[in-house]
Coordinates of N, CA and C and ligand atoms in Angstrom, one line a residue:
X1 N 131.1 102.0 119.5 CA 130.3 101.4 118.5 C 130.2 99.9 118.8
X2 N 128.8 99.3 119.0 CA 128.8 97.9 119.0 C 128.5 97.4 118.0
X3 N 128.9 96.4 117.5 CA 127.9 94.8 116.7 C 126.2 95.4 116.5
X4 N 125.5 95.7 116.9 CA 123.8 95.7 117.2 C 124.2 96.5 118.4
X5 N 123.1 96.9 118.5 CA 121.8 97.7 119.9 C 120.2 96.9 119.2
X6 N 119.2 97.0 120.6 CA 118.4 96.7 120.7 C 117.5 97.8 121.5
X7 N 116.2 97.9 121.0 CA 115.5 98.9 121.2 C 113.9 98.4 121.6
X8 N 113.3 99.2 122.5 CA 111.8 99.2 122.9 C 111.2 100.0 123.0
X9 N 110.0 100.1 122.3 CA 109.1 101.2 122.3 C 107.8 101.0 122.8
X10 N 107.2 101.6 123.5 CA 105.5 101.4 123.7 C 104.6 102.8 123.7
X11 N 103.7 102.6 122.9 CA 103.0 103.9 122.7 C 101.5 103.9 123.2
X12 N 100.5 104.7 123.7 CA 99.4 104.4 123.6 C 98.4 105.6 123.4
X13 N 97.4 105.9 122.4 CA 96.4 107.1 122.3 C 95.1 106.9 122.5
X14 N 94.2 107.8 123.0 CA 92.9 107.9 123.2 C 92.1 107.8 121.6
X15 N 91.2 107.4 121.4 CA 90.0 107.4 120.4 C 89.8 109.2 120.6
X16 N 88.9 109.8 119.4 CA 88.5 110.9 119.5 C 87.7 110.7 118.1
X17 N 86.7 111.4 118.3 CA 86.3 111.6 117.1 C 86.9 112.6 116.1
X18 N 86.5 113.2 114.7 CA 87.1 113.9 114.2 C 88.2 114.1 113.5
X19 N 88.7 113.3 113.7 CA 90.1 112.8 113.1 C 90.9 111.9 112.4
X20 N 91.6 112.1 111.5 CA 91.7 110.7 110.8 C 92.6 109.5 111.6
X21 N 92.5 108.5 111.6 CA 93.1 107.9 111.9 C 94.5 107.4 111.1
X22 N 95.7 107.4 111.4 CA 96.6 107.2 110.4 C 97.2 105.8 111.7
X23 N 97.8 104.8 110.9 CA 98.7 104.0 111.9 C 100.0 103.3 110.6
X24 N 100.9 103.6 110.8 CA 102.1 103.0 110.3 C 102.6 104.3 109.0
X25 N 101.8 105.5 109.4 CA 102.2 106.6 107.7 C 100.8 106.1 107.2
X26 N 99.9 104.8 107.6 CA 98.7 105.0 106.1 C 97.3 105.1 107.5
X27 N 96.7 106.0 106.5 CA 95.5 106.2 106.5 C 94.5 105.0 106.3
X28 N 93.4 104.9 107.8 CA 92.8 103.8 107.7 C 91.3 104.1 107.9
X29 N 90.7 103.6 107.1 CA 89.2 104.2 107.4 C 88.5 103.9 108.5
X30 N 88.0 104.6 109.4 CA 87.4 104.2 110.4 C 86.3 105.7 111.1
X31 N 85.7 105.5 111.8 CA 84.8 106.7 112.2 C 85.5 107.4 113.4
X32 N 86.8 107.0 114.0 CA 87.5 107.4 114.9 C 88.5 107.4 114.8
X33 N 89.5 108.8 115.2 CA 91.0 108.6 115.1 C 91.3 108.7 116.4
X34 N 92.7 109.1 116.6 CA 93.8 109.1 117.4 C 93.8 110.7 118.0
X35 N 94.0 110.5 119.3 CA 94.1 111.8 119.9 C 95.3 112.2 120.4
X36 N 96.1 113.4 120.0 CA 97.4 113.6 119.8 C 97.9 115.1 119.7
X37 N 98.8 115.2 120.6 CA 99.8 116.8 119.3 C 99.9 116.4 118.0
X38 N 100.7 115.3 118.0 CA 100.8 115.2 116.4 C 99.9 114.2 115.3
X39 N 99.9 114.0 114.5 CA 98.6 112.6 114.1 C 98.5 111.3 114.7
X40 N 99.5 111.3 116.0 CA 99.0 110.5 116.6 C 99.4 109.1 116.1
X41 N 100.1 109.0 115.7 CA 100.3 107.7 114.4 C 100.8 106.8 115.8
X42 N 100.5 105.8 116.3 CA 100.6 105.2 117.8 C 101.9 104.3 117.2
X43 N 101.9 103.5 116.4 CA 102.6 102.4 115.8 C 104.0 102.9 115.3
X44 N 103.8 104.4 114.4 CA 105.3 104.9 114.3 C 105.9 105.6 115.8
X45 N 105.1 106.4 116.8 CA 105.5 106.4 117.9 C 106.7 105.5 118.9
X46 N 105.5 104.3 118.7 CA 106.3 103.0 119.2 C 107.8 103.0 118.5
X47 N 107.7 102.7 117.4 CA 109.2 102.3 116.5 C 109.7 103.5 116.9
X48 N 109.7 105.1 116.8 CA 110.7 105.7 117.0 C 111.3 105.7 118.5
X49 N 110.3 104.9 119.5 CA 110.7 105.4 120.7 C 111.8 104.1 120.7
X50 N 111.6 102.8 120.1 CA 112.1 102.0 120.1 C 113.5 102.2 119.4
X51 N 113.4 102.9 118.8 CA 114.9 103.4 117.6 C 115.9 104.5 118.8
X52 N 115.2 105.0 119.4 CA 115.7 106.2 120.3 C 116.0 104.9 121.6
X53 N 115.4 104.2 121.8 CA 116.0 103.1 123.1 C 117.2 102.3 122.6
X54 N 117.3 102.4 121.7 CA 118.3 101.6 121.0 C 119.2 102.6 121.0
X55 N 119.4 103.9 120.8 CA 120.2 104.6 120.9 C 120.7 105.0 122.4
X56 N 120.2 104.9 123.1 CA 119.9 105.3 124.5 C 119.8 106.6 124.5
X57 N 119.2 107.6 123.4 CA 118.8 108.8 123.5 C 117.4 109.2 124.0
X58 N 117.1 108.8 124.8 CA 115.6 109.2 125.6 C 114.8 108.7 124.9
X59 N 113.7 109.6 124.8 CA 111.9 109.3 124.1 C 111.7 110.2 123.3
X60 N 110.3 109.8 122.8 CA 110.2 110.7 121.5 C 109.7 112.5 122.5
X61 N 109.4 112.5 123.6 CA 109.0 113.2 124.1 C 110.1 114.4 124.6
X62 N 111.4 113.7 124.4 CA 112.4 114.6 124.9 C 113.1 115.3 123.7
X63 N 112.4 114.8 122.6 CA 113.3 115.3 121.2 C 111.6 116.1 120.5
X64 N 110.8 116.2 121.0 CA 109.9 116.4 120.4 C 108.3 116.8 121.1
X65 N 108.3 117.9 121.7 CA 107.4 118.1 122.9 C 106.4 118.5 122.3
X66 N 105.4 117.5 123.1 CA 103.9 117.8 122.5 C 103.3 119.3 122.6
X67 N 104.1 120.3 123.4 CA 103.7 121.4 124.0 C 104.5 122.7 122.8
X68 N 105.3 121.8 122.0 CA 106.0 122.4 120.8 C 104.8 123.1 119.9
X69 N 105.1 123.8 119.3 CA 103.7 124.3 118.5 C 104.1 124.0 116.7
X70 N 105.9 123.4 116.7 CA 106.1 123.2 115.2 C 105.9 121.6 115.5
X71 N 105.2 121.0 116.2 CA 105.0 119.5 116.0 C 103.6 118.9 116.3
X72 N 102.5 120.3 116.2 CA 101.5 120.3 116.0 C 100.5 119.9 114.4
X73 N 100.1 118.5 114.8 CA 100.0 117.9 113.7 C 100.4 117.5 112.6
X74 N 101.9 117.4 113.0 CA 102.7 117.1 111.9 C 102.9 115.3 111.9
X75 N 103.5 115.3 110.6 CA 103.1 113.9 110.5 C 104.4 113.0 111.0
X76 N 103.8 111.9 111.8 CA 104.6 111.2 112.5 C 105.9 110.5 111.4
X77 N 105.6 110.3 110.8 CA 107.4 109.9 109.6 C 108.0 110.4 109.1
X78 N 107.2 112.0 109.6 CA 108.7 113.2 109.3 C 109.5 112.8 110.7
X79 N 108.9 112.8 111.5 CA 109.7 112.4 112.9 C 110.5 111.1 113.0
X80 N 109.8 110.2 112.5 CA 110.8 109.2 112.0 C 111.9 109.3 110.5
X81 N 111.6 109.8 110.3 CA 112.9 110.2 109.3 C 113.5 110.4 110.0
X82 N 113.3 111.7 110.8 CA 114.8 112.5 111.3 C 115.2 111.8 112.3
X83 N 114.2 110.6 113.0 CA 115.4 109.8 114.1 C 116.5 108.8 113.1
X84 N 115.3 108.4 112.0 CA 116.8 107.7 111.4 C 117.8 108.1 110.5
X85 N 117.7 109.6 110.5 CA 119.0 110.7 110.8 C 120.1 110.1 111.5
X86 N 119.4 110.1 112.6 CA 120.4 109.9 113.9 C 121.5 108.7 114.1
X87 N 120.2 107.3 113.5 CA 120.4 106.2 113.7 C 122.1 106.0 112.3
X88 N 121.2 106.6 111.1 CA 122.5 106.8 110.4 C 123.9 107.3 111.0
X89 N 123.5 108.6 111.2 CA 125.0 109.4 112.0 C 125.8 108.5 112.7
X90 N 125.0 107.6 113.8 CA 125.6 106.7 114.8 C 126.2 105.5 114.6
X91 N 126.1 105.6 112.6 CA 127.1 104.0 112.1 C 126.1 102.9 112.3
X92 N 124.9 102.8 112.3 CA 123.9 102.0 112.1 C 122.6 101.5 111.3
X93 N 122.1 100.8 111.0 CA 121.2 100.5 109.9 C 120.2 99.5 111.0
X94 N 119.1 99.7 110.4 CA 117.4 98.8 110.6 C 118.1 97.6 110.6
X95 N 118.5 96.3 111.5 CA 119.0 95.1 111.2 C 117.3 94.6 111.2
X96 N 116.3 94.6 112.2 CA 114.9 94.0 111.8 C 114.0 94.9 112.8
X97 N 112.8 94.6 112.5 CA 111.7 95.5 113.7 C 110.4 94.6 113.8
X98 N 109.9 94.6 115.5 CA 108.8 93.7 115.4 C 107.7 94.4 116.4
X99 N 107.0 94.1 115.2 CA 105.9 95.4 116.2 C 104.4 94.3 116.4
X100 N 103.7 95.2 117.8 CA 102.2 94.6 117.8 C 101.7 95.7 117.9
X101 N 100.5 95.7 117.2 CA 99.5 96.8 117.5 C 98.2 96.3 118.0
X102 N 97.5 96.8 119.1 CA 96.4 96.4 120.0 C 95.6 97.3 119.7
X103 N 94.4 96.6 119.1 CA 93.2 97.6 118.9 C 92.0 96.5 119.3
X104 N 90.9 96.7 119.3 CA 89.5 96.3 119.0 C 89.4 96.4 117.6
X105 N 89.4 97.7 117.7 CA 88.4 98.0 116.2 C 89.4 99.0 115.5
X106 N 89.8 99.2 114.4 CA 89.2 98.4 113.1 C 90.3 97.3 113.2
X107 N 89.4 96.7 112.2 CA 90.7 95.2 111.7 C 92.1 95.7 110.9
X108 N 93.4 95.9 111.4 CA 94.4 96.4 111.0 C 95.2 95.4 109.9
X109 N 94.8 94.0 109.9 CA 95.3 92.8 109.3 C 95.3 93.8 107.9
X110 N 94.0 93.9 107.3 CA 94.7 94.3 106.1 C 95.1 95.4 105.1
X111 N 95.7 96.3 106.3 CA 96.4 97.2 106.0 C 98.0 97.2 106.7
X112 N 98.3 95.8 106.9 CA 99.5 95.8 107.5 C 100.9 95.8 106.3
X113 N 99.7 95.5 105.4 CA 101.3 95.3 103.9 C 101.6 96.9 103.6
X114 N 100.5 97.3 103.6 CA 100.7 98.8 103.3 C 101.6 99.7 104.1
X115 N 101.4 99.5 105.5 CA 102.4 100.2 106.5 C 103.8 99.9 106.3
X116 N 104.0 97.8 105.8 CA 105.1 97.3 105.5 C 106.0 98.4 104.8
X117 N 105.4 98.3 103.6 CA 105.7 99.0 102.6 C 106.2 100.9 102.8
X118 N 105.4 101.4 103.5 CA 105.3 102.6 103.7 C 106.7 102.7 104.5
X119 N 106.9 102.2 105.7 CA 107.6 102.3 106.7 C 108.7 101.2 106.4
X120 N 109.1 100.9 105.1 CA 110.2 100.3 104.9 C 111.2 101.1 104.1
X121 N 110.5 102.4 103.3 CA 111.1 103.3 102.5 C 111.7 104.0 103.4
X122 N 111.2 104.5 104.6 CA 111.7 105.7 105.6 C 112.8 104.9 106.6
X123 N 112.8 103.6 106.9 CA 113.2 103.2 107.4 C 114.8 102.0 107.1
X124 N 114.8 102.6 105.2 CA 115.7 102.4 104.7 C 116.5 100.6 104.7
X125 N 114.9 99.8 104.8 CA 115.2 98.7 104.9 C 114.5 97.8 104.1
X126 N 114.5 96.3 103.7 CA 113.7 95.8 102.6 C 112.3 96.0 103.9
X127 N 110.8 95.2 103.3 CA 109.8 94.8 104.0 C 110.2 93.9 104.7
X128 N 110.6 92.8 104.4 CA 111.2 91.6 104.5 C 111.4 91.8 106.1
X129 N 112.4 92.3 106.6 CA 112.9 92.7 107.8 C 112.4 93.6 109.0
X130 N 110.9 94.0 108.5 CA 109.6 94.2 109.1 C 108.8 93.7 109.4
X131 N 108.4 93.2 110.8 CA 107.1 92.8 111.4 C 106.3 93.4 112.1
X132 N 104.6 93.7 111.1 CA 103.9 93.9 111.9 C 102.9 92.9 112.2
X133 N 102.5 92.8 113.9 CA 101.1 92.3 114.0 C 100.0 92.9 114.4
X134 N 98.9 92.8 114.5 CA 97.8 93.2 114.9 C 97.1 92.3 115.8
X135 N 96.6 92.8 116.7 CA 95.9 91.7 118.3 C 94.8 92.8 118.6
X136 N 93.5 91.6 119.2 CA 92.9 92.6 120.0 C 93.2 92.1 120.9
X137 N 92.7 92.8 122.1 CA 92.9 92.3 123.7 C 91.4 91.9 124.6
X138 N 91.1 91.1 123.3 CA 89.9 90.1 124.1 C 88.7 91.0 125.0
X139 N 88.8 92.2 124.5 CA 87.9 93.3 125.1 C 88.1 93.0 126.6
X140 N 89.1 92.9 126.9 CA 89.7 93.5 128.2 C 91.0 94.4 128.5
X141 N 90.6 95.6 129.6 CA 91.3 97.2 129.4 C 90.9 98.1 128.7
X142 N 91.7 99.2 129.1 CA 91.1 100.2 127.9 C 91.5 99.8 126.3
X143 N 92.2 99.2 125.5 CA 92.0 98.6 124.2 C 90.8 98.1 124.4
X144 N 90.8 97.0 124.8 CA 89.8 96.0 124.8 C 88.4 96.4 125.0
X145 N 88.0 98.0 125.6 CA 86.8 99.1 125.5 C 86.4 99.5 125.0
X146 N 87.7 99.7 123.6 CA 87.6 101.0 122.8 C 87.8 102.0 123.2
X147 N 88.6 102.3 124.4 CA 88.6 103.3 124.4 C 90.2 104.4 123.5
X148 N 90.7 103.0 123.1 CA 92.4 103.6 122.4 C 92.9 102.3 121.6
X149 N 94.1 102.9 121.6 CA 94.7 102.2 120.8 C 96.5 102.3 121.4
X150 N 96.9 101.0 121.2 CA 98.8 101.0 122.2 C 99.0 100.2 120.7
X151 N 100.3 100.3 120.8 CA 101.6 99.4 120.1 C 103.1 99.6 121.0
X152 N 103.4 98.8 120.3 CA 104.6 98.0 121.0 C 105.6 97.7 119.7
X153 N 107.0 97.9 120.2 CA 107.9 97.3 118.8 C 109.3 97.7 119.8
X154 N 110.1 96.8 118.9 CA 110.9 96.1 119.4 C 112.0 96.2 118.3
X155 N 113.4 97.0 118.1 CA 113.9 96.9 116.8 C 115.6 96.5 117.3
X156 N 115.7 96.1 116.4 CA 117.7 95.5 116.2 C 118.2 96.6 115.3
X157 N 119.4 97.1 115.6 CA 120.2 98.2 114.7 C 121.4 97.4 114.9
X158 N 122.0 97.2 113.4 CA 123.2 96.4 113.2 C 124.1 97.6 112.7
X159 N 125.4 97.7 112.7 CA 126.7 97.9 112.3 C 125.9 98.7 111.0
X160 N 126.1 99.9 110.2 CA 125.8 100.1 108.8 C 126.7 99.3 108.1
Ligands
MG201 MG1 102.4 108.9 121.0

């Protein structure tokens, strides 16, 4: 048992049509979603893989295979619940989390309180101790194309 762990996560999906787009648990309007086994949610991705680095228990890919047929389109903060199952089991608590999400399009700014909000209940911590941002990438790379969407997040787990 340490003081803290520290964790990194990076996620990235293809655009597709037909699909909703969800990023943080909320639903964002847009004419393009996320291409995925599961909803694709890129931003919860990130934070769980970053929750699981902090644990040094692999990736979300080792706890949860795209090739699984019960994790077919199921929603990405049931999966983050049950990592922070784990994070509980292991005598730890959310100390903070900082995340960036890279897109073009759409403008995520203002749906970022909503995600706050959404992914502060599952993650059993105030807002407060949540950062998200939102960046484009200067329409350079595949973000910067449109042709996807990455995030990144970075979290502290303190002592419960
Ligand atoms: Mg993913």
């Amino acid at each position: 048992m340490d003081g803290f762990r520290i964790g990194f996560g990076y996620d990235a999906h293809r655009f597709t049509e037909g699909r909703p787009l969800i990023i943080g648990g909320i639903r964002i309007p847009h004419d393009l979603g996320l291409m995925g086994h599961s909803d694709a949610d890129v931003l919860t991705h990130a934070i769980i893989d970053a929750l699981l680095g902090a644990l040094s228990m692999g990736d979300i890919g080792s706890h949860f295979p795209d090739d699984d047929p019960a994790y077919r389109g199921v929603e990405s903060t049931l999966l983050l619940d049950k990592v922070m199952q784990w994070v509980r089991t292991d005598g730890y608590r959310v100390g903070n989390i900082d995340a960036t999400i890279v897109a073009e399009e759409p403008r995520l700014a203002p749906h970022v309180e909503a995600m706050k909000k959404r992914l502060s209940g599952i993650l059993g911590t105030e807002e407060a101790r949540i950062s998200i941002k939102a960046t484009t990438n200067e329409r350079m790379g595949f973000c910067g194309r449109g042709e996807g969407m990455a995030a990144y997040a970075v979290v502290c787990l303190t002592e419960a």
